[in-house]
């Protein structure tokens, strides 16, 4: 995908997620997401992190977390979740076309909103079929190594071949795992519930999560 197409896809997913979040009950917002220790509300708040926190402020928190990026993200998310959901969705809509991104590129926010969108929807029994071009871009990003290991541990997919059944995309060599592209992405990103949609050498991947 070209950069303009990626930016448009990010906007579509942010708008779709904001629309869903606006319909959820307080109980649904407190449902545990697929992100360990985070509720649906936490994940929604986390998705506003990119434009809500300056780079210096984030790096300060990384230092306070003794260099741990995940710990700093968790601390920031628990600060951002104090905002009511209507503020979070308003921020998401206002920044749907925001193209701020980390050094690894604009495809990183696209991958983030696709994966975290499913982190929210799956526990609620809600499914969204993300456009194939967007899923393919995210799959290519996390399997290419361009994410520098921030999204996908480097050895998680070693010796595996991923084959999407619903789009023209394959990756890797070795024992084959097949399934919908979106579920391959979620499985690669460590979301065990997505493994139920996959076939083949799934136990190998499961053992690495």
GROMACS .gro file of C-alpha atoms in nm:
model
  209
    1UNK     CA    1   0.000   0.000   0.000
    2UNK     CA    2   0.109   0.357  -0.068
    3UNK     CA    3   0.144   0.590   0.230
    4UNK     CA    4  -0.176   0.774   0.141
    5UNK     CA    5  -0.364   0.444   0.134
    6UNK     CA    6  -0.219   0.340   0.469
    7UNK     CA    7  -0.321   0.674   0.622
    8UNK     CA    8  -0.673   0.629   0.485
    9UNK     CA    9  -0.691   0.274   0.624
   10UNK     CA   10  -0.581   0.397   0.968
   11UNK     CA   11  -0.859   0.657   0.961
   12UNK     CA   12  -1.120   0.398   0.863
   13UNK     CA   13  -1.023   0.166   1.149
   14UNK     CA   14  -1.010   0.446   1.407
   15UNK     CA   15  -1.353   0.572   1.301
   16UNK     CA   16  -1.499   0.221   1.307
   17UNK     CA   17  -1.360   0.152   1.653
   18UNK     CA   18  -1.479   0.486   1.791
   19UNK     CA   19  -1.826   0.408   1.659
   20UNK     CA   20  -1.825   0.073   1.837
   21UNK     CA   21  -1.693   0.211   2.165
   22UNK     CA   22  -1.969   0.471   2.173
   23UNK     CA   23  -2.228   0.191   2.184
   24UNK     CA   24  -2.076  -0.013   2.468
   25UNK     CA   25  -2.223  -0.039   2.815
   26UNK     CA   26  -2.012   0.026   3.128
   27UNK     CA   27  -1.997  -0.350   3.185
   28UNK     CA   28  -1.868  -0.410   2.833
   29UNK     CA   29  -1.603  -0.140   2.876
   30UNK     CA   30  -1.479  -0.324   3.186
   31UNK     CA   31  -1.460  -0.658   3.003
   32UNK     CA   32  -1.106  -0.804   3.004
   33UNK     CA   33  -0.951  -0.755   2.661
   34UNK     CA   34  -0.704  -0.986   2.488
   35UNK     CA   35  -0.425  -0.767   2.630
   36UNK     CA   36  -0.327  -0.914   2.965
   37UNK     CA   37  -0.431  -0.691   3.253
   38UNK     CA   38  -0.618  -0.443   3.035
   39UNK     CA   39  -0.992  -0.398   2.999
   40UNK     CA   40  -1.165  -0.282   2.681
   41UNK     CA   41  -1.147   0.070   2.825
   42UNK     CA   42  -0.769   0.037   2.875
   43UNK     CA   43  -0.713  -0.069   2.515
   44UNK     CA   44  -0.927   0.216   2.385
   45UNK     CA   45  -0.727   0.462   2.596
   46UNK     CA   46  -0.399   0.309   2.478
   47UNK     CA   47  -0.492   0.375   2.116
   48UNK     CA   48  -0.489   0.751   2.186
   49UNK     CA   49  -0.135   0.732   2.324
   50UNK     CA   50   0.034   0.824   1.995
   51UNK     CA   51  -0.101   1.179   1.987
   52UNK     CA   52  -0.176   1.225   2.359
   53UNK     CA   53   0.178   1.182   2.490
   54UNK     CA   54   0.482   1.371   2.364
   55UNK     CA   55   0.802   1.185   2.280
   56UNK     CA   56   0.998   1.349   2.567
   57UNK     CA   57   0.720   1.261   2.814
   58UNK     CA   58   0.721   0.900   2.697
   59UNK     CA   59   1.100   0.870   2.710
   60UNK     CA   60   1.093   1.007   3.066
   61UNK     CA   61   0.856   0.729   3.162
   62UNK     CA   62   1.078   0.472   2.990
   63UNK     CA   63   1.367   0.595   3.205
   64UNK     CA   64   1.152   0.573   3.517
   65UNK     CA   65   1.060   0.219   3.411
   66UNK     CA   66   1.432   0.133   3.401
   67UNK     CA   67   1.437   0.117   3.025
   68UNK     CA   68   1.134  -0.110   2.990
   69UNK     CA   69   0.922   0.001   2.694
   70UNK     CA   70   0.628  -0.232   2.783
   71UNK     CA   71   0.625  -0.115   3.145
   72UNK     CA   72   0.625   0.250   3.038
   73UNK     CA   73   0.337   0.184   2.797
   74UNK     CA   74   0.142   0.011   3.074
   75UNK     CA   75   0.193   0.304   3.313
   76UNK     CA   76   0.086   0.556   3.050
   77UNK     CA   77  -0.218   0.351   2.956
   78UNK     CA   78  -0.328   0.339   3.319
   79UNK     CA   79  -0.301   0.719   3.325
   80UNK     CA   80  -0.495   0.764   3.001
   81UNK     CA   81  -0.775   0.526   3.107
   82UNK     CA   82  -0.881   0.773   3.374
   83UNK     CA   83  -1.054   0.969   3.099
   84UNK     CA   84  -1.420   0.883   3.037
   85UNK     CA   85  -1.491   0.686   2.723
   86UNK     CA   86  -1.667   0.977   2.550
   87UNK     CA   87  -1.344   1.178   2.571
   88UNK     CA   88  -1.146   0.886   2.433
   89UNK     CA   89  -1.379   0.832   2.138
   90UNK     CA   90  -1.389   1.206   2.066
   91UNK     CA   91  -1.009   1.208   2.063
   92UNK     CA   92  -1.003   0.904   1.836
   93UNK     CA   93  -1.239   1.068   1.588
   94UNK     CA   94  -1.056   1.402   1.599
   95UNK     CA   95  -0.729   1.223   1.527
   96UNK     CA   96  -0.856   0.965   1.279
   97UNK     CA   97  -0.641   1.125   1.008
   98UNK     CA   98  -0.346   1.198   1.236
   99UNK     CA   99  -0.037   1.061   1.060
  100UNK     CA  100   0.203   1.081   1.353
  101UNK     CA  101   0.397   0.756   1.366
  102UNK     CA  102   0.707   0.599   1.523
  103UNK     CA  103   1.033   0.567   1.326
  104UNK     CA  104   0.928   0.227   1.186
  105UNK     CA  105   0.658   0.394   0.975
  106UNK     CA  106   0.289   0.470   0.937
  107UNK     CA  107   0.211   0.102   0.898
  108UNK     CA  108   0.283   0.065   1.272
  109UNK     CA  109  -0.028   0.261   1.379
  110UNK     CA  110  -0.227   0.067   1.119
  111UNK     CA  111  -0.111  -0.263   1.268
  112UNK     CA  112  -0.180  -0.131   1.617
  113UNK     CA  113  -0.539  -0.030   1.547
  114UNK     CA  114  -0.619  -0.354   1.363
  115UNK     CA  115  -0.477  -0.577   1.638
  116UNK     CA  116  -0.611  -0.374   1.929
  117UNK     CA  117  -0.945  -0.346   1.755
  118UNK     CA  118  -0.967  -0.725   1.768
  119UNK     CA  119  -0.836  -0.721   2.127
  120UNK     CA  120  -1.151  -0.525   2.207
  121UNK     CA  121  -1.402  -0.697   1.979
  122UNK     CA  122  -1.325  -1.066   2.027
  123UNK     CA  123  -1.399  -1.085   2.402
  124UNK     CA  124  -1.727  -0.905   2.333
  125UNK     CA  125  -1.826  -1.155   2.066
  126UNK     CA  126  -1.805  -0.889   1.795
  127UNK     CA  127  -1.620  -0.943   1.470
  128UNK     CA  128  -1.508  -0.693   1.210
  129UNK     CA  129  -1.360  -0.806   0.879
  130UNK     CA  130  -1.083  -0.555   0.816
  131UNK     CA  131  -1.020  -0.484   0.444
  132UNK     CA  132  -0.767  -0.729   0.305
  133UNK     CA  133  -0.524  -0.464   0.180
  134UNK     CA  134  -0.490  -0.328   0.533
  135UNK     CA  135  -0.444  -0.674   0.686
  136UNK     CA  136  -0.186  -0.764   0.420
  137UNK     CA  137   0.011  -0.446   0.495
  138UNK     CA  138   0.011  -0.530   0.866
  139UNK     CA  139   0.118  -0.891   0.802
  140UNK     CA  140   0.400  -0.779   0.575
  141UNK     CA  141   0.514  -0.530   0.836
  142UNK     CA  142   0.533  -0.768   1.132
  143UNK     CA  143   0.693  -1.051   0.933
  144UNK     CA  144   0.949  -0.831   0.755
  145UNK     CA  145   1.151  -0.744   1.063
  146UNK     CA  146   1.091  -0.373   1.000
  147UNK     CA  147   0.911  -0.356   1.335
  148UNK     CA  148   1.254  -0.413   1.499
  149UNK     CA  149   1.101  -0.672   1.728
  150UNK     CA  150   0.865  -0.423   1.894
  151UNK     CA  151   0.553  -0.598   1.761
  152UNK     CA  152   0.667  -0.954   1.702
  153UNK     CA  153   0.946  -1.143   1.884
  154UNK     CA  154   1.197  -1.235   1.617
  155UNK     CA  155   1.195  -1.613   1.668
  156UNK     CA  156   0.821  -1.664   1.719
  157UNK     CA  157   0.757  -1.760   1.355
  158UNK     CA  158   1.089  -1.933   1.290
  159UNK     CA  159   1.043  -2.251   1.085
  160UNK     CA  160   0.680  -2.173   1.003
  161UNK     CA  161   0.502  -2.087   0.681
  162UNK     CA  162   0.190  -1.872   0.702
  163UNK     CA  163  -0.072  -1.898   0.428
  164UNK     CA  164  -0.378  -1.673   0.418
  165UNK     CA  165  -0.683  -1.851   0.283
  166UNK     CA  166  -0.882  -1.538   0.206
  167UNK     CA  167  -0.619  -1.327   0.029
  168UNK     CA  168  -0.307  -1.361  -0.183
  169UNK     CA  169  -0.043  -1.369   0.090
  170UNK     CA  170   0.212  -1.621   0.213
  171UNK     CA  171   0.524  -1.593   0.421
  172UNK     CA  172   0.806  -1.814   0.544
  173UNK     CA  173   0.926  -2.170   0.499
  174UNK     CA  174   0.853  -2.475   0.708
  175UNK     CA  175   0.551  -2.621   0.882
  176UNK     CA  176   0.240  -2.460   0.738
  177UNK     CA  177  -0.030  -2.266   0.923
  178UNK     CA  178  -0.334  -2.160   0.723
  179UNK     CA  179  -0.636  -1.947   0.798
  180UNK     CA  180  -0.790  -1.604   0.748
  181UNK     CA  181  -0.530  -1.330   0.716
  182UNK     CA  182  -0.668  -1.136   1.009
  183UNK     CA  183  -0.649  -1.442   1.234
  184UNK     CA  184  -0.294  -1.514   1.116
  185UNK     CA  185  -0.202  -1.161   1.219
  186UNK     CA  186  -0.365  -1.198   1.560
  187UNK     CA  187  -0.209  -1.539   1.616
  188UNK     CA  188   0.135  -1.413   1.518
  189UNK     CA  189   0.088  -1.127   1.761
  190UNK     CA  190   0.030  -1.373   2.044
  191UNK     CA  191  -0.349  -1.370   2.074
  192UNK     CA  192  -0.437  -1.731   2.156
  193UNK     CA  193  -0.813  -1.706   2.083
  194UNK     CA  194  -0.727  -1.640   1.717
  195UNK     CA  195  -0.552  -1.978   1.696
  196UNK     CA  196  -0.895  -2.145   1.692
  197UNK     CA  197  -0.942  -2.001   1.340
  198UNK     CA  198  -0.616  -2.153   1.212
  199UNK     CA  199  -0.513  -2.496   1.085
  200UNK     CA  200  -0.191  -2.691   1.050
  201UNK     CA  201   0.114  -2.641   1.271
  202UNK     CA  202  -0.083  -2.433   1.520
  203UNK     CA  203   0.054  -2.623   1.826
  204UNK     CA  204   0.405  -2.510   1.732
  205UNK     CA  205   0.301  -2.146   1.738
  206UNK     CA  206   0.091  -2.197   2.051
  207UNK     CA  207   0.392  -2.335   2.238
  208UNK     CA  208   0.585  -2.016   2.163
  209UNK     CA  209   0.324  -1.775   2.297
   0.00000   0.00000   0.00000
